[in-house]
Every structure is written in structure tokens, then in C-alpha cells.
Amino acid sequence: MRHLAGLIGAVAFAGTAIGIWGMPGATAAGRIQRRVAEVGRPNVVFILTDDVGYGDISANGATRVKTPNIDRIANEGIRFTNAYAPAATCTPSRYALMTGEYAFRKQGTGVLPGDAAMIIDPARLTLPRRFKDAGYTTGAIGKWHLGLGNATSPLDWNKHIAPGANALGFDETYLIPATVDRVPTVWVKNGDVVGHEPADPIQVDYKQRIGDWPTGRKNPELLKQKHSHGHDMTIVNGIGRIGWMTGGKKALWVDEDIADTIIRETTSFISNNKRKPFFLYVGTHDIHVPRVPHKRFVGKSGMGPRGDAILQLDAQVGAILKALDKNGLADNTIVVFTSDNGPVVDDGYQDQAVTLLGDHKPAGPLRGGKYSLFEGGTRVPFLVRWPAGQRHSTEDVRKAAPGRIANDIISLVDMLASFDQLLGGGQTGQVSQDGLDVSDAIRGLGPGKRNYSVEHAGRLALRWEKWKFIPAGKGQAYLPLTGTETGNLDADQLYDLDVDPHEDRNVASANPDVLVKMKGMLTQLRAGKQP
Ligand code: NG6
Ligand code: CA
């Protein structure tokens, strides 16, 4: 009898628990829509930093450099320890974020030159398009690096440039076309070069020198920051770039002011749109090369320009958080802070990053960095704060406290599917879809649907549960110019990340069954199937 009573009690309890969630049931979609119905549609500020490593912020353990504003997002929200960028370089990572499709499925999605055509088809569903379709105002400010214009004619910087980010669903754009180390070194606002003068046309070439401006190769004495490798073409603002350009003198950005331009544009976007839901994508230049922070930050980290750029990045985040506070938007705005790929110390300029690094560990406890198949290549900071959505009522089955740490595996390729759920669901099935719905994890009600992640650095590796598999492959094991351990080896590698987060002890031969399973998963994934 006692057993039976206990059983009935358990059933009754389970019944209550289901009842709490009402008819959409305990699905992520049901829960998130209920929350949105309660608190109203949240704004989203998605801060995608450049080359910031897992260990580059104090929230993730950095001690030599302090990032109080970035850490505030973690302290008031959730800090993920197993979040992945979809690739170990910028363009493929951002492609996957915007489309929900891994870049390895599409040719031509490697790191792009500054005059490349846009690699995303305007006809497909994208992250900004999903928000725009839902009635949001959408903006993109900062680094783009997904190409501009179409492939049928060469990019003309002296005319209105289309299609560009605006054709993918962004209402307002204010962009660094590619990277700051690539020409042209100008801002593009809604498809037009800011400060362009018809009398001084801009010409850009990535194959041969164009115009008569000095180059880093011929006139190194003109450089204020010398290159260590590459970056020896046209000199702009005392810095050698990738590619050649001439013209547009009034339009050229001043590297030292880029962070302040991002602050100006983001804070005015936020205050202009405070009365309607918005999605704002912020691509910081920091902490990519060239690292030339404003003089307010020079010398402040004791780690040279790379550390100073981290402080400048923290100030940009601080300004964004302050703008949300000031406009009364903090409670129902989802703020994400993450990075497009892992860290690199020397990425082509002599900026003292190597000599002043000391005991700072850009990738934290992880091995490798940008360009690498090891965890440091793609495991990135991911902090998310949504006070109204992460504050759970007492009925919630799993409660999240502010400052919570989440170990759930998530990927930036999941953002389209996850925000789709937030907006009511149902649209992401339209496209080839690698993303999974991790909205529960983002709300602190995890786990999300993901227990694996593809790691893409030229070729593919796989994280699954606690395991990391890097298939045997040729290629350099070490890139001497950047000091990167690539993860390439002539034999299969398997690591148990629970006990060996730094991927030092290859346990492939002791775990043949795990290897077979993970090879099978990769085969499925390559074929476009969920494993
Ligand atoms: C490399 C550049 C590097 C950086 C990278 C792209 C050289 C020698 N190196 O080719 O400096 O620009 O491309 O970085 O040119 S990313 O973060 O945009 O992917
Ligand atoms: Ca990058």
C-alpha cells in the first residue's frame, strides 16, 4: 500500500509539473513563448568580438587583464563554458552564425579579401531577416567580412554598393567591409562609403599595386606599427595593409577612433529604437590586428597593444550596457557577448603581443588558438544576460540564478534556430539547417538540444559529450608565423576533455568504440544529416 501511495503521489506530482507549463507542454518552444507573452518581445544586442580567446576575459579566469564590463554580463546572466564558434577563422564562422548552415558546406567561404562579393544569397533566411520578418528593427554595426556586392561585376566603391548586409535583412548598417587590416579602410553606411568625395575616387586591387601611395614593402620607414608577416601593401594611417588602394582620402578611418565610432553608432541605434523591439549586431574590430587602440588605453594593460585592445573592448561593452540602462531597456534585452574564433598573439604586426604576454593565457586552459582544430580554435567566451527571461518563477523545474555557469554545448550556428523559437518558431526548417534550438540553455533552463559540435579549421574535428576527435590528416602541425598548434597529426586523435581539457593525452587506441562512433557522426554531419 505504501508503495502504491508513493506511486500515486509521484504521478500526481508529475501531472502538476506538466500542468504548470500549459498546453504547449514542457517544450523549449512552449516555455519561451510563454515567457515572451509575459514580458514582451525582448531586444537583442549580439556582440561578436574578433579573435577574443576563451581566456582573454576575467570572467573566464584572466587575471593580468580585467574586464569588469564584460564580466558584468556573466555576473548578471549566464556564462557558458562549452560554447563554440562554428569555425576557427572569421568569414566561415560569421557565415554560419548568419545562415544557420556550416560554412564547410559551401565553397568560397574562407577568409575573404576586402573586395569580395557577398557570399550569402539574399533570398535565404538569415538571422537578421528572421527578426525583420517578426517586425523588429535590425541593425549591423562594425566588422562585416562576408563580402559586398554581387559576383557578376567588380565592386565599385564610388557607387552605391548592393547587395550588401541590408539585402540580408538589416535595416541599418554601418560597416567595416572586411577587416581593419584589409583595404579599403573606410566605413560603409547602408551601402555608401562614409565621407566619399566624387573628386577623389577610391580604387582597390588585391592582385597588383594600384595608385602611388607608399607600401609597407617599399617604405617601411613610414610605418608606425611594422608588420611581422604579410600586411606590407598600401600604407594607411602609418599601418601597412593587405591589398592596395588609392583615393578616398577624406573617407579613410583613423584606426585609433574605430572603437569610439562603434560606441557612437551603437548607443545612438539603441536610443533611437528604444520604443520598438530591435536586433542589433555589433561586430567589434577589437581585438583583431592591427591593434592600435585610442590613446586613453595605450599602456594601460601593461601587456602592450593586445592587452590595451582588450581594455578598449571592455569599454565598448560598458558603453552599450550603460545605454541599455539609461534607456530603461536592460531588463528585457538579451545581451550576448561572444567571439568569432579563438585567440592569436602574433597575427602579422610587431605589436609586442608576444614579448609582453607574460603568463596571460589567451585560450585559458585550452590548447591551440585561431586557425587550430584544438579546442582553443573554436571554444569561445559566450555570456548571455536577459534579466526578464532568465528570472524564473518558482514553478520552474530548473532554476537559474544570475551569475550561473552553464556547461551545455552550444554553437553560434544555433543562433538562428534558437532566436526563431524565441520569435514564435517554425521558420528555420526552410533552409539547410545545421543549427539546433538551444533557447532553453540560453534561458538557464538547459540543457539545449546539442551534445556535439563540429570544429572547423580547414578540415573538421568533432566534440561529442566529453570526447574530442581529430581525424588523422596531413598538414603542418605548427604554423611558425602565428605560433599556432594546428592539431594536424598523421594519426587519429581522441581526448577525454573531462580529465584532459588541454588535449595532451591521445587516448584513441584505448577507445576504439568511441572512435568508430565519432567517425560515423562526422560522416553523417558531412552528408548534412543530424548524427
Ligand atoms: C590572415 C592574415 C591575418 C588575419 C586573418 C583573418 C596575413 C599574413 N594574415 O590571412 O592577419 O587578417 O587572415 O582573420 O595576411 S579573421 O579573424 O578575419 O579570420
Ligand atoms: Ca576573427
XYZ file of C-alpha atoms and ligand atoms in Angstrom:
551
model
C 0.000 0.000 0.000
C 2.726 2.420 0.867
C 4.319 1.715 -2.457
C 1.120 2.396 -4.264
C 0.555 5.649 -2.373
C 4.071 6.730 -3.273
C 3.455 5.913 -6.894
C 0.203 7.841 -6.984
C 1.951 10.784 -5.324
C 4.679 10.727 -7.958
C 2.179 10.606 -10.795
C 0.211 13.453 -9.250
C 3.371 15.500 -8.894
C 4.396 14.846 -12.468
C 0.880 15.849 -13.519
C 1.215 19.138 -11.687
C 4.572 19.787 -13.241
C 3.159 19.296 -16.734
C 0.135 21.398 -15.848
C 2.354 24.311 -14.930
C 3.561 24.695 -18.475
C 0.132 24.619 -20.015
C -0.659 23.187 -23.399
C 2.464 23.892 -25.413
C 3.869 21.440 -22.870
C 7.326 21.478 -21.403
C 8.963 22.028 -24.768
C 11.523 24.776 -25.183
C 9.234 26.464 -27.690
C 6.286 26.449 -25.314
C 8.302 27.767 -22.416
C 9.986 30.534 -24.320
C 6.786 31.713 -25.976
C 5.040 31.806 -22.629
C 7.848 33.928 -21.244
C 7.755 36.283 -24.204
C 3.994 36.602 -23.759
C 4.612 37.597 -20.147
C 7.446 40.065 -20.566
C 7.006 41.333 -24.128
C 9.339 40.848 -27.051
C 12.946 41.248 -25.971
C 15.517 43.360 -27.762
C 18.722 41.610 -28.743
C 22.230 43.058 -28.757
C 24.590 40.475 -30.201
C 28.221 41.462 -29.599
C 30.518 39.404 -31.807
C 34.099 40.217 -30.934
C 37.070 39.381 -33.127
C 39.784 36.888 -32.128
C 38.999 37.125 -28.403
C 40.118 33.890 -26.775
C 38.368 31.889 -24.084
C 40.907 33.103 -21.526
C 41.089 36.761 -22.606
C 38.365 37.998 -20.229
C 38.486 37.990 -16.460
C 35.077 36.262 -16.270
C 36.861 33.232 -17.728
C 39.857 33.454 -15.449
C 42.166 36.120 -16.887
C 43.981 37.905 -14.074
C 46.526 40.158 -15.779
C 43.801 41.981 -17.646
C 40.498 42.952 -16.050
C 37.245 43.214 -17.981
C 34.640 44.404 -15.452
C 32.012 45.435 -18.019
C 32.207 42.171 -19.927
C 32.164 40.261 -16.641
C 29.012 42.132 -15.642
C 27.125 40.272 -18.395
C 28.216 36.989 -16.807
C 27.531 38.126 -13.248
C 24.010 39.217 -14.129
C 23.385 36.404 -16.613
C 24.878 33.083 -17.658
C 28.445 32.173 -18.562
C 28.896 29.228 -20.915
C 31.989 27.046 -20.684
C 31.297 24.886 -23.761
C 30.242 27.385 -26.418
C 31.718 27.054 -29.896
C 32.316 29.324 -32.827
C 31.462 27.332 -35.957
C 34.972 27.836 -37.414
C 38.449 28.917 -36.354
C 38.513 31.973 -38.645
C 36.210 34.871 -39.197
C 34.376 34.505 -42.502
C 33.215 30.880 -42.132
C 32.282 31.474 -38.510
C 30.165 34.523 -39.341
C 28.637 32.789 -42.367
C 27.361 30.026 -40.083
C 26.086 32.489 -37.477
C 24.088 34.421 -40.071
C 22.695 31.436 -42.001
C 22.499 28.542 -39.560
C 24.474 26.493 -42.083
C 28.053 25.333 -41.563
C 30.417 27.081 -43.950
C 32.131 23.820 -44.888
C 29.039 23.031 -46.968
C 29.707 25.975 -49.284
C 32.690 26.743 -51.484
C 34.256 30.192 -51.234
C 33.550 30.782 -47.552
C 37.178 31.002 -46.414
C 38.736 34.258 -45.139
C 37.702 36.834 -47.778
C 39.727 39.640 -49.350
C 38.314 43.152 -48.927
C 36.835 43.318 -52.424
C 34.968 40.001 -52.374
C 31.345 39.709 -53.427
C 28.791 38.859 -50.757
C 28.752 35.109 -50.064
C 25.232 34.907 -48.606
C 22.319 34.662 -51.007
C 19.814 37.446 -50.188
C 16.999 35.005 -50.921
C 17.790 32.778 -47.956
C 16.603 33.082 -44.399
C 19.196 34.809 -42.234
C 19.366 35.790 -38.594
C 18.524 39.472 -39.265
C 15.799 38.514 -41.777
C 14.111 36.369 -39.136
C 13.969 39.356 -36.775
C 12.845 41.735 -39.505
C 10.060 39.361 -40.533
C 8.904 39.455 -36.930
C 8.637 43.244 -37.032
C 11.932 44.102 -35.371
C 14.174 46.992 -36.379
C 17.522 45.464 -37.275
C 20.987 46.971 -37.312
C 24.553 45.874 -38.019
C 27.479 47.954 -36.811
C 31.174 47.134 -37.138
C 33.005 44.287 -38.802
C 31.270 42.513 -41.666
C 33.699 40.294 -43.660
C 31.008 38.422 -45.588
C 31.582 40.263 -48.864
C 29.634 43.073 -50.552
C 28.015 43.385 -53.973
C 27.424 40.587 -56.437
C 29.882 38.337 -58.178
C 28.903 39.439 -61.685
C 30.680 42.792 -61.613
C 33.698 44.077 -59.685
C 32.965 46.100 -56.579
C 32.862 49.841 -57.284
C 33.379 51.762 -54.053
C 32.316 55.008 -55.739
C 28.741 53.928 -56.319
C 26.001 52.630 -54.073
C 27.030 49.074 -53.152
C 24.330 46.417 -53.392
C 23.513 43.762 -52.490
C 25.069 44.046 -49.063
C 24.101 43.453 -45.457
C 20.912 45.496 -45.968
C 19.755 42.895 -48.519
C 20.027 40.183 -45.841
C 17.528 41.847 -43.534
C 19.423 44.625 -41.784
C 17.525 47.925 -41.854
C 20.554 49.977 -40.893
C 24.207 49.134 -41.414
C 27.440 50.933 -40.582
C 30.207 48.582 -41.528
C 33.895 47.837 -41.732
C 33.666 45.995 -45.065
C 36.147 43.190 -44.283
C 38.816 43.591 -41.588
C 40.783 46.611 -40.471
C 43.989 45.075 -41.874
C 42.418 44.950 -45.354
C 41.741 47.777 -47.805
C 39.657 49.808 -48.342
C 39.995 51.366 -44.897
C 36.624 53.111 -44.968
C 33.223 52.788 -43.310
C 30.251 51.796 -45.444
C 26.878 53.082 -44.287
C 23.834 51.446 -45.854
C 25.887 50.677 -48.954
C 27.672 54.026 -49.355
C 31.220 54.900 -48.343
C 31.071 57.427 -45.498
C 32.859 60.665 -46.447
C 33.210 59.702 -50.105
C 34.057 62.512 -52.498
C 33.453 62.030 -56.221
C 36.574 64.103 -56.992
C 38.765 61.578 -55.168
C 37.560 58.157 -56.319
C 38.537 55.024 -54.405
C 40.294 52.237 -56.225
C 41.143 48.897 -54.688
C 43.129 45.960 -56.037
C 44.089 42.678 -54.436
C 46.251 41.397 -57.302
C 48.544 44.277 -58.060
C 49.510 47.673 -56.804
C 47.171 50.463 -57.764
C 47.925 54.218 -57.404
C 51.073 55.704 -55.953
C 50.546 55.526 -52.206
C 53.559 54.097 -50.339
C 53.617 50.454 -49.352
C 54.999 48.722 -46.285
C 57.260 46.667 -48.516
C 58.944 49.665 -50.188
C 58.703 52.278 -47.427
C 58.885 50.542 -44.059
C 60.302 53.741 -42.555
C 56.825 55.268 -42.866
C 55.214 52.668 -40.624
C 54.180 53.455 -37.060
C 53.488 49.760 -36.456
C 55.594 47.420 -38.584
C 54.318 44.134 -39.987
C 55.779 40.820 -38.821
C 54.369 38.871 -41.752
C 52.146 39.907 -44.668
C 50.437 43.321 -44.299
C 53.116 45.040 -46.395
C 50.930 46.525 -49.107
C 49.331 50.017 -49.083
C 50.116 52.102 -46.002
C 47.145 53.918 -44.492
C 47.478 55.863 -41.238
C 51.028 54.562 -40.810
C 49.947 50.916 -40.993
C 50.610 48.503 -43.838
C 47.501 46.644 -45.028
C 46.528 43.604 -47.053
C 45.691 44.809 -50.585
C 46.346 48.047 -52.426
C 44.209 51.153 -52.550
C 44.274 54.775 -53.572
C 41.811 57.663 -53.284
C 39.105 58.447 -50.769
C 41.423 60.471 -48.529
C 38.517 62.135 -46.685
C 36.847 58.777 -46.121
C 39.769 56.931 -44.517
C 39.163 55.857 -40.959
C 41.580 56.644 -38.163
C 42.315 53.303 -36.504
C 42.562 54.875 -33.056
C 38.955 56.108 -33.357
C 37.270 52.910 -34.551
C 36.138 51.850 -31.075
C 34.630 55.276 -30.427
C 32.804 55.167 -33.754
C 31.338 51.819 -32.719
C 30.275 53.302 -29.372
C 28.691 56.323 -31.096
C 26.778 54.228 -33.629
C 25.608 51.524 -31.214
C 24.464 53.882 -28.478
C 22.551 56.064 -30.922
C 20.927 52.996 -32.512
C 19.800 51.884 -29.054
C 18.330 55.230 -28.054
C 16.701 55.785 -31.471
C 14.948 52.436 -31.239
C 14.059 52.292 -27.582
C 10.331 52.214 -28.232
C 10.201 49.188 -30.554
C 11.883 45.804 -30.461
C 15.298 45.737 -32.109
C 18.037 43.318 -33.058
C 21.490 44.890 -33.077
C 24.532 43.014 -34.336
C 27.785 44.583 -33.149
C 30.985 43.303 -34.762
C 33.865 44.819 -32.852
C 37.219 45.319 -34.531
C 38.932 44.568 -31.236
C 40.965 42.576 -30.603
C 41.930 41.728 -34.213
C 45.108 43.171 -35.751
C 46.179 45.883 -36.289
C 45.877 46.657 -32.586
C 46.055 50.432 -32.420
C 43.835 51.486 -29.523
C 42.897 55.058 -28.661
C 45.443 56.882 -26.500
C 43.096 56.575 -23.499
C 44.038 52.888 -23.406
C 47.661 52.948 -24.557
C 49.955 51.469 -21.923
C 47.082 50.737 -19.542
C 47.240 46.943 -19.560
C 50.993 46.505 -19.241
C 50.656 43.892 -21.990
C 51.125 46.164 -24.973
C 48.518 46.878 -27.649
C 46.849 43.455 -27.437
C 46.058 43.907 -23.748
C 45.163 47.563 -24.299
C 42.737 46.473 -27.041
C 41.055 44.146 -24.517
C 40.536 47.150 -22.211
C 39.165 49.155 -25.131
C 36.816 46.288 -25.957
C 35.634 46.239 -22.350
C 34.908 49.968 -22.579
C 32.770 49.422 -25.692
C 30.749 46.776 -23.864
C 30.440 49.135 -20.897
C 29.052 51.885 -23.135
C 26.468 49.510 -24.624
C 25.326 48.281 -21.201
C 25.113 51.855 -19.975
C 22.992 52.849 -22.984
C 20.595 49.999 -22.196
C 20.419 51.101 -18.535
C 19.902 54.742 -19.441
C 17.079 53.950 -21.839
C 15.395 51.604 -19.375
C 15.924 48.605 -21.646
C 18.272 46.392 -19.649
C 15.637 44.094 -18.160
C 14.132 42.849 -21.406
C 17.171 42.942 -23.668
C 19.170 39.835 -24.449
C 22.838 40.796 -24.488
C 25.215 38.226 -25.931
C 28.984 38.579 -25.745
C 30.992 36.084 -27.785
C 33.843 35.747 -30.295
C 34.184 34.623 -33.908
C 37.196 32.369 -33.333
C 39.993 31.675 -30.884
C 42.921 33.895 -29.991
C 46.149 34.631 -31.844
C 49.077 36.537 -30.436
C 51.205 37.454 -33.486
C 48.794 37.785 -36.417
C 51.100 39.837 -38.592
C 52.221 43.028 -36.835
C 55.093 43.767 -34.467
C 52.885 44.938 -31.627
C 54.796 43.379 -28.707
C 51.966 40.941 -28.091
C 54.382 38.013 -27.842
C 57.045 39.662 -25.714
C 54.612 41.259 -23.242
C 52.265 38.283 -22.929
C 53.860 37.078 -19.690
C 51.726 34.427 -18.008
C 48.474 35.580 -19.644
C 46.803 32.628 -21.396
C 44.634 33.876 -24.286
C 42.940 30.488 -24.692
C 42.703 29.906 -20.937
C 43.065 26.201 -20.174
C 42.676 25.191 -23.822
C 45.251 24.155 -26.407
C 45.703 25.940 -29.749
C 44.011 29.123 -30.922
C 42.800 30.809 -34.102
C 43.411 28.525 -37.146
C 43.520 25.414 -34.905
C 41.490 22.202 -34.646
C 42.333 22.044 -30.963
C 39.733 23.465 -28.595
C 41.388 26.888 -28.435
C 40.475 27.390 -32.115
C 36.732 27.440 -31.652
C 35.780 27.271 -27.967
C 34.958 30.876 -27.226
C 33.571 33.071 -24.474
C 29.780 33.130 -24.520
C 28.000 35.274 -21.963
C 24.300 35.998 -22.136
C 22.206 38.264 -19.969
C 18.432 38.504 -20.229
C 17.125 39.503 -16.818
C 13.441 39.180 -17.732
C 13.921 35.853 -19.471
C 16.402 34.297 -17.066
C 14.446 35.233 -13.959
C 12.409 32.145 -13.338
C 9.223 31.769 -11.458
C 9.109 29.353 -8.538
C 7.321 26.773 -10.663
C 10.321 26.376 -12.911
C 11.668 22.872 -12.918
C 15.286 24.005 -13.092
C 16.134 27.365 -11.671
C 18.830 29.647 -12.906
C 20.418 32.131 -10.585
C 22.144 35.188 -12.014
C 25.837 34.502 -12.372
C 25.141 30.909 -13.251
C 27.657 28.807 -15.154
C 26.312 26.588 -17.937
C 28.300 23.646 -19.226
C 25.856 22.872 -22.051
C 27.407 22.573 -25.504
C 26.119 25.331 -27.781
C 27.346 26.804 -31.078
C 26.918 30.102 -32.870
C 25.377 28.070 -35.714
C 22.432 27.587 -33.311
C 21.505 31.248 -33.032
C 19.057 31.310 -35.960
C 17.171 28.231 -34.738
C 17.190 29.466 -31.145
C 16.035 33.013 -31.845
C 13.473 31.556 -34.257
C 11.959 29.770 -31.253
C 12.020 32.973 -29.303
C 10.074 34.712 -32.070
C 7.436 32.033 -32.254
C 9.180 29.213 -34.073
C 8.569 27.449 -37.276
C 10.737 29.176 -39.862
C 14.129 27.595 -39.690
C 13.003 24.410 -41.445
C 13.047 26.445 -44.665
C 16.784 26.247 -45.115
C 19.572 23.718 -44.928
C 19.869 23.804 -41.240
C 22.750 22.837 -39.007
C 21.556 24.819 -36.044
C 19.715 23.365 -33.077
C 17.373 25.067 -30.659
C 19.397 25.922 -27.564
C 16.993 28.579 -26.299
C 16.428 26.616 -23.080
C 20.137 26.715 -22.313
C 20.227 30.443 -23.040
C 17.388 30.953 -20.580
C 19.188 28.907 -17.948
C 16.671 26.092 -18.232
C 19.103 23.843 -20.069
C 20.164 21.524 -21.396
C 19.792 22.597 -25.018
C 19.387 20.045 -27.782
C 23.075 19.829 -28.577
C 25.588 17.285 -27.300
C 28.167 17.688 -30.070
C 29.823 20.427 -32.082
C 31.728 20.425 -35.353
C 35.070 22.214 -35.122
C 36.144 23.618 -38.481
C 39.681 24.803 -39.193
C 40.271 23.979 -42.844
C 39.158 20.429 -42.076
C 36.758 19.097 -39.482
C 37.075 17.778 -35.935
C 34.262 16.832 -33.569
C 33.343 17.397 -29.956
C 30.799 14.893 -28.578
C 29.882 14.841 -24.889
C 33.252 14.761 -23.112
C 35.160 13.496 -26.145
C 37.161 15.339 -28.775
C 38.073 13.620 -32.022
C 40.505 14.969 -34.606
C 40.721 12.672 -37.641
C 44.166 11.776 -38.959
C 45.210 14.348 -41.517
C 48.176 15.784 -43.275
C 49.215 19.395 -42.991
C 51.581 21.349 -40.817
C 51.391 20.608 -37.097
C 52.665 24.079 -36.297
C 52.337 27.450 -38.027
C 55.577 29.201 -37.119
C 54.468 32.711 -38.139
C 51.491 32.828 -35.793
C 52.808 30.256 -33.311
C 49.698 28.098 -33.745
C 49.437 24.394 -32.959
C 47.037 23.347 -35.695
C 46.027 19.944 -34.349
C 47.220 18.190 -37.516
C 48.723 14.734 -36.979
C 49.140 11.666 -39.168
C 47.066 9.583 -36.760
C 43.597 9.842 -35.234
C 43.464 11.808 -32.000
C 40.962 11.343 -29.214
C 40.927 13.311 -25.984
C 38.822 12.985 -22.847
C 38.146 16.655 -22.088
C 36.793 15.889 -18.600
C 40.228 14.885 -17.388
C 42.380 16.381 -20.134
C 40.981 19.776 -21.220
C 44.326 20.730 -22.772
C 44.269 17.766 -25.203
C 47.653 16.379 -24.183
C 46.964 12.637 -23.853
C 45.763 10.918 -27.011
C 43.548 8.020 -25.890
C 42.476 6.928 -29.392
C 43.971 3.434 -29.228
C 42.357 2.696 -25.857
C 38.857 3.699 -27.068
C 38.226 2.117 -30.477
C 34.446 2.090 -29.962
C 34.334 5.842 -29.321
C 36.408 6.418 -32.458
C 34.055 4.348 -34.588
C 31.058 6.214 -33.188
C 32.567 9.651 -33.765
C 33.799 8.827 -37.278
C 30.253 7.779 -38.066
C 28.903 11.028 -36.632
C 31.278 13.090 -38.759
C 30.275 11.147 -41.868
C 26.618 11.866 -41.114
C 27.328 15.533 -40.464
C 29.287 15.922 -43.680
C 26.314 14.453 -45.521
C 24.048 17.077 -43.977
C 22.324 14.737 -41.509
C 21.997 15.079 -37.784
C 24.282 12.426 -36.280
C 45.240 36.181 -42.404
C 46.009 37.422 -42.026
C 45.660 37.769 -40.613
C 44.171 37.922 -40.454
C 43.465 36.681 -40.940
C 41.974 36.800 -40.947
C 48.212 37.650 -43.152
C 49.640 37.281 -43.137
N 47.462 37.177 -42.143
O 45.490 35.850 -43.716
O 46.312 38.921 -40.210
O 43.715 39.032 -41.174
O 43.842 36.391 -42.261
O 41.484 36.964 -39.675
O 47.753 38.352 -44.030
S 39.953 36.781 -39.438
O 39.771 36.869 -37.993
O 39.283 37.851 -40.130
O 39.596 35.471 -39.927
Ca 38.322 36.620 -36.229
